[in-house]
CSV table of C-alpha atoms and ligand atoms in Angstrom, one decimal:
chain,number,residue,atom,x,y,z
A,1,UNK,CA,0.0,0.0,0.0
A,2,UNK,CA,1.4,3.4,-1.0
A,3,UNK,CA,0.1,6.3,1.0
A,4,UNK,CA,0.3,10.0,0.1
A,5,UNK,CA,-0.3,12.6,2.7
A,6,UNK,CA,-0.5,16.4,2.3
A,7,UNK,CA,-2.0,19.1,0.0
A,8,UNK,CA,-1.0,17.3,-3.2
A,9,UNK,CA,-2.7,14.0,-2.3
A,10,UNK,CA,-5.8,14.7,-4.3
A,11,UNK,CA,-3.9,15.8,-7.3
A,12,UNK,CA,-1.7,12.6,-7.1
A,13,UNK,CA,-4.8,10.4,-7.0
A,14,UNK,CA,-6.4,12.3,-10.0
A,15,UNK,CA,-3.1,12.0,-11.9
A,16,UNK,CA,-2.6,8.3,-11.5
A,17,UNK,CA,-6.2,7.0,-11.2
A,18,UNK,CA,-7.8,9.5,-13.6
A,19,UNK,CA,-10.4,10.5,-11.1
A,20,UNK,CA,-10.9,11.1,-7.4
A,21,UNK,CA,-13.3,8.5,-5.9
A,22,UNK,CA,-15.9,9.5,-3.2
A,23,UNK,CA,-14.3,9.9,0.2
A,24,UNK,CA,-13.5,6.9,2.4
A,25,UNK,CA,-14.8,4.3,-0.2
A,26,UNK,CA,-12.5,1.8,-1.8
A,27,UNK,CA,-12.8,1.7,-5.6
A,28,UNK,CA,-11.0,-0.1,-8.3
A,29,UNK,CA,-8.9,2.0,-10.7
A,30,UNK,CA,-6.4,1.7,-13.5
A,31,UNK,CA,-3.2,3.4,-12.5
A,32,UNK,CA,-1.4,5.1,-15.4
A,33,UNK,CA,1.8,7.2,-15.5
A,34,UNK,CA,2.1,10.6,-17.2
A,35,UNK,CA,2.6,8.9,-20.6
A,36,UNK,CA,-0.6,7.0,-20.2
A,37,UNK,CA,1.0,3.6,-19.8
A,38,UNK,CA,-1.0,1.2,-17.6
A,39,UNK,CA,0.9,0.4,-14.4
A,40,UNK,CA,-1.5,-1.6,-12.3
A,41,UNK,CA,-5.1,-2.2,-11.4
A,42,UNK,CA,-5.5,-1.2,-7.8
A,43,UNK,CA,-7.9,-0.2,-5.1
A,44,UNK,CA,-7.7,3.5,-4.4
A,45,UNK,CA,-9.0,5.5,-1.4
A,46,UNK,CA,-9.5,9.2,-0.9
A,47,UNK,CA,-9.5,10.6,2.7
A,48,UNK,CA,-10.0,14.4,2.8
A,49,UNK,CA,-8.4,16.1,5.8
A,50,UNK,CA,-8.6,17.0,8.6
A,51,UNK,CA,-10.3,13.8,9.8
A,52,UNK,CA,-7.5,11.5,8.8
A,53,UNK,CA,-4.7,9.7,10.6
A,54,UNK,CA,-2.2,12.5,9.7
A,55,UNK,CA,-4.7,15.3,9.9
A,56,UNK,CA,-4.0,16.1,6.2
A,57,UNK,CA,-5.5,15.1,2.9
A,58,UNK,CA,-4.6,11.5,2.3
A,59,UNK,CA,-4.7,9.1,-0.7
A,60,UNK,CA,-4.0,5.4,-0.7
A,61,UNK,CA,-3.0,3.1,-3.5
A,62,UNK,CA,-3.5,-0.6,-2.7
A,63,UNK,CA,-1.4,-2.2,-5.4
A,64,UNK,CA,-0.4,-5.7,-6.4
A,65,UNK,CA,2.7,-6.3,-4.3
A,66,UNK,CA,5.3,-7.1,-7.0
A,67,UNK,CA,8.4,-5.2,-6.6
A,68,UNK,CA,8.2,-3.9,-10.2
A,69,UNK,CA,4.6,-2.8,-9.7
A,70,UNK,CA,5.5,-0.8,-6.6
A,71,UNK,CA,8.6,0.7,-8.3
A,72,UNK,CA,6.4,1.8,-11.3
A,73,UNK,CA,3.7,3.4,-9.2
A,74,UNK,CA,6.4,5.0,-6.9
A,75,UNK,CA,8.1,6.3,-10.0
A,76,UNK,CA,4.9,7.8,-11.4
A,77,UNK,CA,4.3,9.5,-8.1
A,78,UNK,CA,7.8,10.8,-7.7
A,79,UNK,CA,7.6,12.9,-10.9
A,80,UNK,CA,4.5,14.8,-9.7
A,81,UNK,CA,5.2,18.2,-8.4
A,82,UNK,CA,5.4,18.6,-4.6
A,83,UNK,CA,5.8,14.9,-3.8
A,84,UNK,CA,8.7,13.3,-2.1
A,85,UNK,CA,9.4,10.1,-0.2
A,86,UNK,CA,8.4,10.1,3.4
A,87,UNK,CA,11.0,9.9,6.2
A,88,UNK,CA,10.8,7.0,8.6
A,89,UNK,CA,7.9,7.6,11.0
A,90,UNK,CA,6.9,10.8,9.1
A,91,UNK,CA,3.2,9.9,8.9
A,92,UNK,CA,3.1,9.4,12.7
A,93,UNK,CA,5.1,12.6,13.2
A,94,UNK,CA,2.6,14.5,11.1
A,95,UNK,CA,-0.2,13.0,13.1
A,96,UNK,CA,1.5,14.3,16.2
A,97,UNK,CA,2.3,17.7,14.8
A,98,UNK,CA,-1.3,18.1,13.7
A,99,UNK,CA,-2.6,17.1,17.1
A,100,UNK,CA,-4.2,13.8,16.0
A,101,UNK,CA,-2.2,11.9,18.6
A,102,UNK,CA,0.0,12.8,21.5
A,103,UNK,CA,3.5,11.6,22.3
A,104,UNK,CA,2.5,8.8,24.6
A,105,UNK,CA,0.2,7.5,21.9
A,106,UNK,CA,2.9,7.7,19.3
A,107,UNK,CA,5.3,5.8,21.5
A,108,UNK,CA,2.5,3.2,22.0
A,109,UNK,CA,2.2,2.9,18.2
A,110,UNK,CA,6.0,2.4,17.8
A,111,UNK,CA,5.8,-0.4,20.4
A,112,UNK,CA,2.8,-1.9,18.7
A,113,UNK,CA,4.7,-2.0,15.4
A,114,UNK,CA,7.6,-3.8,17.0
A,115,UNK,CA,5.6,-6.0,19.3
A,116,UNK,CA,6.7,-9.7,19.1
A,117,UNK,CA,4.8,-11.3,21.9
A,118,UNK,CA,1.1,-11.3,22.9
A,119,UNK,CA,2.0,-9.5,26.2
A,120,UNK,CA,3.9,-6.7,24.3
A,121,UNK,CA,1.0,-6.3,21.9
A,122,UNK,CA,-1.5,-5.9,24.7
A,123,UNK,CA,0.6,-3.4,26.6
A,124,UNK,CA,1.4,-1.3,23.4
A,125,UNK,CA,-2.3,-1.3,22.4
A,126,UNK,CA,-3.2,0.3,25.8
A,127,UNK,CA,-0.7,3.1,25.3
A,128,UNK,CA,-1.5,3.6,21.6
A,129,UNK,CA,-5.2,3.8,22.5
A,130,UNK,CA,-4.4,6.8,24.8
A,131,UNK,CA,-4.8,5.2,28.3
A,132,UNK,CA,-1.5,6.6,29.5
A,133,UNK,CA,-2.3,10.0,27.9
A,134,UNK,CA,-5.7,10.2,29.6
A,135,UNK,CA,-4.1,9.3,33.0
A,136,UNK,CA,-1.5,12.1,32.6
A,137,UNK,CA,-4.2,14.6,31.5
A,138,UNK,CA,-6.1,13.7,34.6
A,139,UNK,CA,-3.1,14.3,36.8
A,140,UNK,CA,-2.4,17.5,35.0
A,141,UNK,CA,-5.9,18.7,35.7
A,142,UNK,CA,-5.6,18.0,39.4
A,143,UNK,CA,-2.3,19.9,39.5
A,144,UNK,CA,-3.9,22.8,37.7
A,145,UNK,CA,-6.6,22.8,40.3
A,146,UNK,CA,-4.0,22.9,43.1
A,147,UNK,CA,-2.2,25.7,41.3
A,148,UNK,CA,-5.4,27.7,41.1
A,149,UNK,CA,-5.8,27.3,44.9
A,150,UNK,CA,-2.3,28.6,45.6
A,151,UNK,CA,-2.7,31.5,43.2
A,152,UNK,CA,-5.9,32.4,45.0
A,153,UNK,CA,-4.0,32.4,48.3
A,154,UNK,CA,-1.2,34.5,46.7
A,155,UNK,CA,-3.7,37.0,45.4
A,156,UNK,CA,-5.0,37.7,48.9
A,157,UNK,CA,-1.7,37.4,50.7
A,158,UNK,CA,-1.7,41.1,51.5
A,159,UNK,CA,-4.8,40.7,53.6
A,160,UNK,CA,-4.6,39.3,57.1
A,161,UNK,CA,-4.7,35.6,57.9
A,162,UNK,CA,-5.4,34.5,54.4
A,163,UNK,CA,-2.0,33.2,53.3
A,164,UNK,CA,-2.6,29.7,54.7
A,165,UNK,CA,-3.3,26.9,52.4
A,166,UNK,CA,-6.2,24.8,53.5
A,167,UNK,CA,-5.4,21.5,55.2
A,168,UNK,CA,-6.9,19.4,52.5
A,169,UNK,CA,-4.5,21.0,50.1
A,170,UNK,CA,-1.5,19.1,51.5
A,171,UNK,CA,-3.6,16.0,51.7
A,172,UNK,CA,-4.5,16.2,48.0
A,173,UNK,CA,-0.8,16.6,47.1
A,174,UNK,CA,0.1,13.6,49.2
A,175,UNK,CA,-2.5,11.5,47.6
A,176,UNK,CA,-1.4,12.4,44.1
A,177,UNK,CA,2.2,11.8,45.2
A,178,UNK,CA,1.2,8.3,46.3
A,179,UNK,CA,-0.5,7.6,43.0
A,180,UNK,CA,2.5,8.7,41.0
A,181,UNK,CA,4.7,6.5,43.2
A,182,UNK,CA,2.5,3.5,42.5
A,183,UNK,CA,2.9,4.1,38.8
A,184,UNK,CA,6.7,4.5,39.1
A,185,UNK,CA,7.0,1.2,40.9
A,186,UNK,CA,5.3,-0.7,38.1
A,187,UNK,CA,7.3,-2.9,35.8
A,188,UNK,CA,8.6,-0.9,32.9
A,189,UNK,CA,7.6,-1.4,29.2
A,190,UNK,CA,11.2,-2.1,28.1
A,191,UNK,CA,11.0,-5.3,30.1
A,192,UNK,CA,8.6,-6.6,27.5
A,193,UNK,CA,11.3,-6.3,24.8
A,194,UNK,CA,14.0,-7.8,26.9
A,195,UNK,CA,11.9,-10.6,28.2
A,196,UNK,CA,12.1,-12.3,31.6
A,197,UNK,CA,15.7,-13.4,32.0
A,198,UNK,CA,16.2,-17.0,33.1
A,199,UNK,CA,19.8,-18.2,33.5
A,200,UNK,CA,20.7,-21.9,33.7
A,201,UNK,CA,23.7,-22.6,35.9
A,202,UNK,CA,25.5,-25.3,37.7
A,203,UNK,CA,28.6,-27.5,37.5
A,204,UNK,CA,29.6,-29.2,34.1
A,205,UNK,CA,27.6,-32.0,32.8
A,206,UNK,CA,24.5,-31.6,35.0
A,207,UNK,CA,22.2,-31.2,31.9
A,208,UNK,CA,22.0,-27.4,31.7
A,209,UNK,CA,22.2,-27.3,27.9
A,210,UNK,CA,19.7,-30.2,27.5
A,211,UNK,CA,17.2,-28.4,29.7
A,212,UNK,CA,17.9,-25.1,27.9
A,213,UNK,CA,17.1,-26.8,24.6
A,214,UNK,CA,13.9,-28.2,26.0
A,215,UNK,CA,12.9,-24.7,27.3
A,216,UNK,CA,13.6,-22.9,24.0
A,217,UNK,CA,12.2,-25.8,22.0
A,218,UNK,CA,15.2,-26.1,19.7
A,219,UNK,CA,18.6,-27.7,19.5
A,220,UNK,CA,20.2,-24.3,20.1
A,221,UNK,CA,23.0,-25.6,22.4
A,222,UNK,CA,25.4,-28.5,21.8
A,223,UNK,CA,25.0,-31.2,24.5
A,224,UNK,CA,27.5,-34.0,25.2
A,225,UNK,CA,28.7,-36.3,27.9
A,226,UNK,CA,32.0,-34.4,27.9
A,227,UNK,CA,32.2,-32.1,30.9
A,228,UNK,CA,32.9,-28.5,29.7
A,229,UNK,CA,30.9,-28.7,26.4
A,230,UNK,CA,29.4,-25.3,26.7
A,231,UNK,CA,32.0,-22.6,26.8
A,232,UNK,CA,30.2,-19.4,25.9
A,233,UNK,CA,26.9,-17.8,26.9
A,234,UNK,CA,24.1,-18.8,24.6
A,235,UNK,CA,20.9,-16.7,24.6
A,236,UNK,CA,17.5,-17.4,23.1
A,237,UNK,CA,14.4,-15.3,23.2
A,238,UNK,CA,11.1,-17.2,23.1
A,239,UNK,CA,7.5,-16.6,24.1
A,240,UNK,CA,5.8,-19.1,26.4
A,241,UNK,CA,2.1,-18.6,26.7
A,242,UNK,CA,2.5,-15.1,25.1
A,243,UNK,CA,5.0,-14.1,27.7
A,244,UNK,CA,8.5,-13.0,26.5
A,245,UNK,CA,11.5,-14.9,28.0
A,246,UNK,CA,15.2,-14.8,27.4
A,247,UNK,CA,16.8,-18.1,28.3
A,248,UNK,CA,20.6,-18.1,28.9
A,249,UNK,CA,22.7,-21.3,28.9
A,250,UNK,CA,26.1,-21.0,30.5
A,251,UNK,CA,29.4,-22.8,30.9
A,252,UNK,CA,29.6,-25.3,33.8
A,253,UNK,CA,31.0,-23.7,36.9
A,254,UNK,CA,34.0,-25.6,38.4
A,255,UNK,CA,37.3,-24.9,40.0
A,256,UNK,CA,40.3,-25.5,37.8
A,257,UNK,CA,39.1,-25.0,34.3
A,258,UNK,CA,40.7,-27.2,31.7
A,259,UNK,CA,42.1,-24.3,29.7
A,260,UNK,CA,42.0,-20.5,29.4
A,261,UNK,CA,38.9,-20.5,27.2
A,262,UNK,CA,36.9,-22.5,29.7
A,263,UNK,CA,38.0,-20.0,32.4
A,264,UNK,CA,36.7,-17.1,30.3
A,265,UNK,CA,33.4,-19.1,29.8
A,266,UNK,CA,33.1,-19.5,33.6
A,267,UNK,CA,33.7,-15.8,34.2
A,268,UNK,CA,31.0,-15.0,31.7
A,269,UNK,CA,28.7,-17.5,33.3
A,270,UNK,CA,29.2,-15.8,36.7
A,271,UNK,CA,28.5,-12.4,35.2
A,272,UNK,CA,25.2,-13.8,33.9
A,273,UNK,CA,24.1,-14.8,37.3
A,274,UNK,CA,24.0,-11.1,38.4
A,275,UNK,CA,21.8,-10.2,35.4
A,276,UNK,CA,19.2,-12.9,35.9
A,277,UNK,CA,15.6,-12.5,37.0
A,278,UNK,CA,15.7,-16.2,37.9
A,279,UNK,CA,18.6,-18.6,38.1
A,280,UNK,CA,17.8,-22.3,37.6
A,281,UNK,CA,20.4,-24.1,39.7
A,282,UNK,CA,21.2,-27.6,38.5
A,283,UNK,CA,24.1,-28.2,40.9
A,284,UNK,CA,24.3,-29.4,44.5
A,285,UNK,CA,21.5,-27.9,46.7
A,286,UNK,CA,22.5,-24.7,48.4
A,287,UNK,CA,25.7,-24.1,46.3
A,288,UNK,CA,24.0,-21.8,43.8
A,289,UNK,CA,23.3,-18.1,44.2
A,290,UNK,CA,20.8,-17.0,46.8
A,291,UNK,CA,17.2,-17.2,45.6
A,292,UNK,CA,18.1,-19.6,42.8
A,293,UNK,CA,15.5,-22.2,42.0
A,294,UNK,CA,16.8,-25.6,42.9
A,295,UNK,CA,16.3,-28.0,40.0
A,296,UNK,CA,16.9,-31.7,40.3
A,297,UNK,CA,17.6,-32.6,36.7
A,298,UNK,CA,18.0,-35.9,34.8
A,299,UNK,CA,15.3,-37.6,36.9
A,300,UNK,CA,15.1,-40.5,34.4
A,301,UNK,CA,18.6,-41.7,35.1
A,302,UNK,CA,19.0,-45.0,36.9
A,303,UNK,CA,19.7,-44.5,40.6
A,304,UNK,CA,18.6,-40.9,40.5
A,305,UNK,CA,18.2,-39.3,43.9
A,306,UNK,CA,16.6,-35.9,44.0
A,307,UNK,CA,18.6,-33.3,45.9
A,308,UNK,CA,17.0,-32.1,49.1
A,309,UNK,CA,14.8,-28.9,48.8
A,310,UNK,CA,14.4,-29.3,45.0
A,311,UNK,CA,11.6,-27.1,43.7
A,312,UNK,CA,11.5,-29.1,40.5
A,313,UNK,CA,12.3,-32.7,39.7
A,314,UNK,CA,12.5,-33.1,36.0
A,315,UNK,CA,14.0,-34.8,33.0
A,316,UNK,CA,14.7,-32.7,29.9
A,317,UNK,CA,15.1,-36.0,28.0
A,318,UNK,CA,11.7,-37.6,28.8
A,319,UNK,CA,10.0,-34.2,29.3
A,320,UNK,CA,8.8,-35.1,32.8
A,321,UNK,CA,8.4,-32.0,35.0
A,322,UNK,CA,9.4,-29.5,32.3
A,323,UNK,CA,5.8,-28.3,31.7
A,324,UNK,CA,5.3,-27.6,35.3
A,325,UNK,CA,8.6,-25.6,35.4
A,326,UNK,CA,7.4,-23.6,32.4
A,327,UNK,CA,4.1,-22.8,34.1
A,328,UNK,CA,5.8,-21.6,37.2
A,329,UNK,CA,8.2,-19.5,35.1
A,330,UNK,CA,5.3,-17.9,33.3
A,331,UNK,CA,3.7,-17.0,36.6
A,332,UNK,CA,6.9,-15.5,37.9
A,333,UNK,CA,7.4,-13.6,34.7
A,334,UNK,CA,3.9,-12.3,34.6
A,335,UNK,CA,4.4,-10.8,38.1
A,336,UNK,CA,7.6,-9.1,37.0
A,337,UNK,CA,6.4,-7.7,33.6
A,338,UNK,CA,3.7,-5.2,32.8
A,339,UNK,CA,0.2,-6.7,33.2
A,340,UNK,CA,-1.9,-7.1,30.1
A,341,UNK,CA,-4.3,-4.2,29.8
A,342,UNK,CA,-2.2,-2.0,32.1
A,343,UNK,CA,-0.4,1.0,30.8
A,344,UNK,CA,3.4,0.7,31.3
A,345,UNK,CA,6.0,3.4,31.2
A,346,UNK,CA,9.1,3.4,29.0
A,347,UNK,CA,12.4,4.9,30.1
A,348,UNK,CA,11.6,8.4,28.8
A,349,UNK,CA,8.1,8.4,30.4
A,350,UNK,CA,9.5,7.0,33.7
A,351,UNK,CA,12.2,9.8,33.9
A,352,UNK,CA,9.6,12.5,33.3
A,353,UNK,CA,7.1,11.1,35.7
A,354,UNK,CA,9.9,10.8,38.3
A,355,UNK,CA,10.5,14.5,37.7
A,356,UNK,CA,6.9,15.3,38.2
A,357,UNK,CA,6.8,13.2,41.4
A,358,UNK,CA,9.9,15.0,42.8
A,359,UNK,CA,8.5,18.4,42.1
A,360,UNK,CA,5.2,17.4,43.7
A,361,UNK,CA,7.0,16.1,46.8
A,362,UNK,CA,8.9,19.4,47.0
A,363,UNK,CA,5.6,21.2,46.8
A,364,UNK,CA,4.4,19.2,49.8
A,365,UNK,CA,7.5,20.1,51.8
A,366,UNK,CA,7.6,23.8,51.3
A,367,UNK,CA,5.1,26.1,53.0
A,368,UNK,CA,5.7,29.5,51.2
A,369,UNK,CA,2.8,29.6,48.7
A,370,UNK,CA,5.2,31.2,46.2
A,371,UNK,CA,7.5,28.2,46.3
A,372,UNK,CA,4.5,25.8,46.2
A,373,UNK,CA,3.2,27.5,43.1
A,374,UNK,CA,6.7,27.2,41.5
A,375,UNK,CA,6.9,23.4,42.3
A,376,UNK,CA,3.4,22.8,40.9
A,377,UNK,CA,4.4,24.6,37.7
A,378,UNK,CA,7.4,22.3,37.4
A,379,UNK,CA,5.2,19.3,38.0
A,380,UNK,CA,2.9,20.5,35.1
A,381,UNK,CA,5.9,21.0,32.9
A,382,UNK,CA,7.0,17.4,33.3
A,383,UNK,CA,3.4,16.2,32.5
A,384,UNK,CA,3.4,18.4,29.4
A,385,UNK,CA,6.7,16.9,28.2
A,386,UNK,CA,5.3,13.5,28.9
A,387,UNK,CA,2.5,13.9,26.4
A,388,UNK,CA,4.5,16.1,24.1
A,389,UNK,CA,3.0,19.5,24.7
A,390,UNK,CA,6.5,20.8,25.4
A,391,UNK,CA,9.2,18.9,23.3
A,392,UNK,CA,12.4,19.6,21.5
A,393,UNK,CA,13.0,18.7,17.8
A,394,UNK,CA,15.9,16.5,18.8
A,395,UNK,CA,13.7,14.4,21.0
A,396,UNK,CA,11.1,14.1,18.3
A,397,UNK,CA,13.8,13.1,15.8
A,398,UNK,CA,15.0,10.3,18.1
A,399,UNK,CA,11.5,9.1,18.8
A,400,UNK,CA,10.1,9.0,15.3
A,401,UNK,CA,13.4,7.6,14.0
A,402,UNK,CA,12.4,4.4,15.6
A,403,UNK,CA,9.6,3.9,13.1
A,404,UNK,CA,10.1,2.5,9.6
A,405,UNK,CA,9.3,4.2,6.3
A,406,UNK,CA,5.6,4.3,5.6
A,407,UNK,CA,4.6,4.5,9.3
B,501,LIG,N1,19.2,-39.5,30.7
B,501,LIG,C1,19.3,-38.2,30.7
B,501,LIG,N2,20.5,-37.7,30.2
B,501,LIG,C2,20.6,-36.3,30.2
B,501,LIG,C3,19.6,-35.5,30.7
B,501,LIG,N3,20.0,-34.2,30.6
B,501,LIG,C4,21.2,-34.3,30.0
B,501,LIG,N4,21.6,-35.5,29.8
B,501,LIG,C5,22.9,-36.0,29.2
B,501,LIG,O1,23.9,-35.6,30.0
B,501,LIG,C6,25.0,-35.1,29.3
B,501,LIG,C7,25.4,-33.7,29.7
B,501,LIG,O2,24.3,-32.9,29.3
B,501,LIG,P1,24.5,-31.3,28.9
B,501,LIG,O3,23.2,-30.8,28.7
B,501,LIG,O4,25.5,-31.2,27.8
B,501,LIG,O5,25.2,-30.8,30.3
B,501,LIG,P2,25.7,-29.3,30.6
B,501,LIG,O6,25.3,-29.1,32.0
B,501,LIG,O7,25.2,-28.4,29.6
B,501,LIG,O8,27.2,-29.6,30.5
B,501,LIG,P3,28.4,-28.5,30.2
B,501,LIG,O9,28.0,-27.7,29.0
B,501,LIG,O10,29.6,-29.3,30.0
B,501,LIG,O11,28.6,-27.7,31.4
B,501,LIG,C8,24.6,-35.2,27.8
B,501,LIG,O12,25.1,-36.5,27.3
B,501,LIG,C9,23.1,-35.3,27.9
B,501,LIG,O13,22.6,-36.0,26.8
B,501,LIG,C10,18.4,-36.1,31.2
B,501,LIG,O14,17.4,-35.5,31.6
B,501,LIG,N5,18.3,-37.5,31.2
B,502,LIG,MG1,26.2,-27.2,28.4
């Protein structure tokens, strides 16, 4: 689909399709270039502004997807006056510039376009639909109300006994502070892209790689009866029940590595333990990192004795116990990641909301109404930047650069 946005959209449609169809109705048209050569038979649509996604006049050409077809239509459009190729994210940027969406919605859209798991899709859809924006607008209104109260006090501050803010004022600020704090404590949206990080660790030959392969459902890691088979860190990102995971297989931990390479592998494995959300410990009970999940692996082997306190007894070879481990991992990950249907903050939004919360907390601490008014103004400014009422070009370049061409 080729989309044209801007004042020349109607002329472009007329030039290629020979006519402009009635608004918002798909119709079949023969597309021709300036020389009259037939390029394609396509569905065309005409959306007059300003009620369009970009807020401008918009035309769409739904062509047959062959590369040569697209190139021919693209070429015919390129020679028309006033038309040029869109930059990555330019349609969304125009939608933002024309007030069709705000920044939080644009970010939600970017996340939606890159969503790889069910959970990411659900979270992005909430933000793209404006849930976060509405929440911020609500807070902004409240702060505006508080500001008005302070201004009122300031106006009458010359008169006697009127410079005190009412008791409920501080209480209102405190309650808003609490609400922001609750939002800031929520899992961040980047976590959805990174996935819940599960590191498999233990001494050599305990079956880490075999379990890793079972969890990621592919033969990603080499397994063998030779101790020290895995030397490097192997990562695989998969979705289980729509929840994003990154599983990490590591070299077996032991004293006295056979060679320098194994020693590096062991150092890397140890570094991974620190980055894990959960460590699956396949070694001797109690010898793993604190809070690791004790796994008794290779349960199908003859003479198998599960280690004491094992949370999971399983065999990656027969599959026994693996499903139950996966279910428990999904539960743990769901707690640590944004909940479906709940708006989540990204790094930019988190930083600005922290700023708003800090200014609000300062407003609560100070008693001079002048200072209170100033802190409330700072709070509002942070909210404005969150939804893009106050932004810089640089910031917009970075943000919309995330999109691909045509979005
Ligand atoms: N019967 C049985 N054999 C297993 C099981 N898991 C692993 N093995 C075997 O045990 C050997 C070691 O398994 P790996 O998965 O390579 O062990 P590892 O912990 O990754 O070993 P290193 O990479 O050397 O640290 C291989 O021969 C596997 O086939 C299991 O659940 N049952
Ligand atoms: Mg291994």
